[in-house]
CSV table of C-alpha atoms and ligand atoms in Angstrom, one decimal:
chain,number,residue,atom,x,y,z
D,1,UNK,CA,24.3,74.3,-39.5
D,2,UNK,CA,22.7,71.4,-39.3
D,3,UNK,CA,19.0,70.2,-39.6
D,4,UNK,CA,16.7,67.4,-38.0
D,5,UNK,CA,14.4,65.9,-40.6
D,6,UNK,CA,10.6,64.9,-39.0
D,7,UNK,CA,9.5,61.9,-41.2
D,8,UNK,CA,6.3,61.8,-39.7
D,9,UNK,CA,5.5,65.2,-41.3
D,10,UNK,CA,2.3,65.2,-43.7
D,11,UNK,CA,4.2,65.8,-47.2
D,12,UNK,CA,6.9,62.7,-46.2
D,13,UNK,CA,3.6,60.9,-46.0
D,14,UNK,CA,2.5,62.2,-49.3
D,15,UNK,CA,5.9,61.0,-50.9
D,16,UNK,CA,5.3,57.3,-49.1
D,17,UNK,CA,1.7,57.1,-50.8
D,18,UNK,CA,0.6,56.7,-47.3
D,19,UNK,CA,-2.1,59.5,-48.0
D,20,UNK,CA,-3.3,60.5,-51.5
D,21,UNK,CA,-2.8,64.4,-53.3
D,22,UNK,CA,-3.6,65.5,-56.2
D,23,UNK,CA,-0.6,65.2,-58.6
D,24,UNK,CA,0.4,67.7,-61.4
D,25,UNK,CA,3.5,66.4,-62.2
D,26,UNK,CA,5.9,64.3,-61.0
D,27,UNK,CA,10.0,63.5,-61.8
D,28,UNK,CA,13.0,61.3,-60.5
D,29,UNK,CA,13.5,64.2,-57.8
D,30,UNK,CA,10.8,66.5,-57.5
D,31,UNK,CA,6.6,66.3,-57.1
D,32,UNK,CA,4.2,69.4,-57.9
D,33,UNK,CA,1.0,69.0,-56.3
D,34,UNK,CA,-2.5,71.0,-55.2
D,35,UNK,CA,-2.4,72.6,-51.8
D,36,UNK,CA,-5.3,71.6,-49.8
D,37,UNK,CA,-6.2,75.0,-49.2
D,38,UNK,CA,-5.4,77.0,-52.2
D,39,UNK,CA,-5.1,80.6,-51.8
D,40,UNK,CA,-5.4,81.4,-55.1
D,41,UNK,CA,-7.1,80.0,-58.5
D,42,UNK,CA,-3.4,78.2,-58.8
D,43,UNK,CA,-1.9,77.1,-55.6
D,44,UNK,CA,0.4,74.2,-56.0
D,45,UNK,CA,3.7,72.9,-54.0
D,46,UNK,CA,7.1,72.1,-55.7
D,47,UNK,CA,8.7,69.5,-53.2
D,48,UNK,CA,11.6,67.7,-53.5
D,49,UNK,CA,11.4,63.9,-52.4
D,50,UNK,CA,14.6,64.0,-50.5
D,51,UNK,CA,14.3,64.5,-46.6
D,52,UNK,CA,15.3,68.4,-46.7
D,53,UNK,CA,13.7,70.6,-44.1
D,54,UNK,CA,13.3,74.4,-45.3
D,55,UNK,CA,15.1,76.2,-48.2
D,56,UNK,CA,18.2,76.6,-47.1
D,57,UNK,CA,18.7,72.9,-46.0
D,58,UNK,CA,17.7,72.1,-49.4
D,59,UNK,CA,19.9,74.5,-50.7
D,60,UNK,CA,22.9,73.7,-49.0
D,61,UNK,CA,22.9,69.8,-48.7
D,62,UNK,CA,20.6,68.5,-51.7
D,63,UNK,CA,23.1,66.8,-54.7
D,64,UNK,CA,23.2,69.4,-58.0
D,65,UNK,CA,20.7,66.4,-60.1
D,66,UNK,CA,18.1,67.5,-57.2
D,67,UNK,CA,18.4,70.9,-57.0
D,68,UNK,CA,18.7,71.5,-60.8
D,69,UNK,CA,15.2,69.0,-61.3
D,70,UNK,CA,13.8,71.0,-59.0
D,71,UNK,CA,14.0,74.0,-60.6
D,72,UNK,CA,13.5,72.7,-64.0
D,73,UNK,CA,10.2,71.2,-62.3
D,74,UNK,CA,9.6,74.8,-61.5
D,75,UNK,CA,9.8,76.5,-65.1
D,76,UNK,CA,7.4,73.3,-66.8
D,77,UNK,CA,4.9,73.5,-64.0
D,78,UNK,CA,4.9,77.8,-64.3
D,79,UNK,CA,4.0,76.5,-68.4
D,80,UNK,CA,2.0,74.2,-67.6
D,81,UNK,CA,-0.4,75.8,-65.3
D,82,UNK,CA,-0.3,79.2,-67.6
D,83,UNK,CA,1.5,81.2,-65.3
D,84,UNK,CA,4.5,82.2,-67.3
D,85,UNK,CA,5.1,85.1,-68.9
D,86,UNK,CA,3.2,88.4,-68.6
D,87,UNK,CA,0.6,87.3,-66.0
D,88,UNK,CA,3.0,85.9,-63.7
D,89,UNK,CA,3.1,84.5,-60.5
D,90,UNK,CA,4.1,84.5,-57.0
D,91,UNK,CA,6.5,81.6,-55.2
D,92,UNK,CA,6.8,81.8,-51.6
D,93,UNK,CA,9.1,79.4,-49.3
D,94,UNK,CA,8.5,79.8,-45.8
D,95,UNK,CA,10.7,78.3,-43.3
D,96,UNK,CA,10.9,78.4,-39.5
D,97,UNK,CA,9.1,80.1,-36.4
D,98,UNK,CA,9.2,83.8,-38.2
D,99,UNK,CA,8.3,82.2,-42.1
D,100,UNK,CA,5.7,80.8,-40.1
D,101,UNK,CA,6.8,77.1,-41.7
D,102,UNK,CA,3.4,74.6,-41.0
D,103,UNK,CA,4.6,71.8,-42.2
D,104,UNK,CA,8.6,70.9,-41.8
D,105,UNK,CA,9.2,69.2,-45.5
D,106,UNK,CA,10.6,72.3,-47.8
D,107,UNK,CA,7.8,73.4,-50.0
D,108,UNK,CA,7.5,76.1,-52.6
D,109,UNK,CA,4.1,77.7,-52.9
D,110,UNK,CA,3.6,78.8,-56.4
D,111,UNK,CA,0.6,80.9,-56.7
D,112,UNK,CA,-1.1,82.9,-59.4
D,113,UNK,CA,-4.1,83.0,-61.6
D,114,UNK,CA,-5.2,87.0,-59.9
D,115,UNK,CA,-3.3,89.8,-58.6
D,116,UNK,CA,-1.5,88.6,-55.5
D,117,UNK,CA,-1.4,92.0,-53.6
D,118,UNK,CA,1.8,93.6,-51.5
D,119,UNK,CA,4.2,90.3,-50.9
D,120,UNK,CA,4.1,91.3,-47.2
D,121,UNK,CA,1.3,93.3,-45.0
D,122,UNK,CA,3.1,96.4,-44.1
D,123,UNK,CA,3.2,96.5,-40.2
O,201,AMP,P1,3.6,76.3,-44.9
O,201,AMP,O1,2.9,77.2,-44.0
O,201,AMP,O2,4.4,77.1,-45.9
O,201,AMP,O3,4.3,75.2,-44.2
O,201,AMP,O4,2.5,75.7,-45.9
O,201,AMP,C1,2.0,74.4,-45.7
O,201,AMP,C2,0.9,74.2,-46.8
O,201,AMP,O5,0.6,72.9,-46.9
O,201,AMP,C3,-0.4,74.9,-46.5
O,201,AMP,O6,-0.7,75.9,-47.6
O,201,AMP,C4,-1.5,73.8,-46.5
O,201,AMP,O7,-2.7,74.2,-47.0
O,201,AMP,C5,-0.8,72.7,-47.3
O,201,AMP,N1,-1.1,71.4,-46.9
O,201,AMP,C6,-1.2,70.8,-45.7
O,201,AMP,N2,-1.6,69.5,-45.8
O,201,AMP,C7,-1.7,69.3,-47.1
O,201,AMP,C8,-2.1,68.1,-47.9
O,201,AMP,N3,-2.4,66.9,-47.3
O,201,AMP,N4,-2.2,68.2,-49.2
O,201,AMP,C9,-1.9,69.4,-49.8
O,201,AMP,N5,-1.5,70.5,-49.2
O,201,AMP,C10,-1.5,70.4,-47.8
């Protein structure tokens, strides 16, 4: 498999500070920040600043440093933000036509802070 990386897609812009977001955290690898529309009282995206499409781009071709500060970014921002533990949270990684993928730079949503519902509408 292989993947075409868009550079001109809005969250490479984000990553060249050539438009602003609002941070939560930030490492060597990896930025958190607010989605623009939240869907929830906590809505932020967990992207990594390598050019990696979807998921399972990311999953198969990112280096082990990435991947594992990635989802070490994951577990601090889940503490940070208050989602851990009992209340929980929901983290969502849509890719493609059918995940109904917006923007082409893998993103996962990590949402929480009410009851989130069903994770699909049954059909
Ligand atoms: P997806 O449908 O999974 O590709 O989701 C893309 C997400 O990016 C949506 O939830 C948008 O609200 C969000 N988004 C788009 N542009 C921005 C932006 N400039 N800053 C923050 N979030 C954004």
């Amino acid at each position: 498999m292989s993947w075409t990386y868009d550079p001109t897609n809005i969250f490479a812009r984000i990553l060249r500070g050539e438009i602003p977001n609002k941070t939560v955290m930030e490492t060597p690898h990896t930025l958190v920040f607010h989605d623009i529309h939240p869907q929830a009282p906590v809505h932020v995206l967990v992207i990594p600043k390598g050019a990696y499409v979807s998921l399972d781009h990311f999953s198969a071709e990112a280096t082990e440093a990435e991947i594992v500060d990635f989802h070490r970014t994951v577990a601090k921002v889940c503490a940070i933000l208050g989602l851990s533990g009992e209340e929980g949270f929901r983290a969502i990684a849509n890719a493609g036509a059918n995940g109904h993928q917006e923007v082409p730079h893998y993103h996962l949503h990590i949402l929480g802070g009410r009851p989130l519902g069903r994770m699909l509408e049954r059909v």
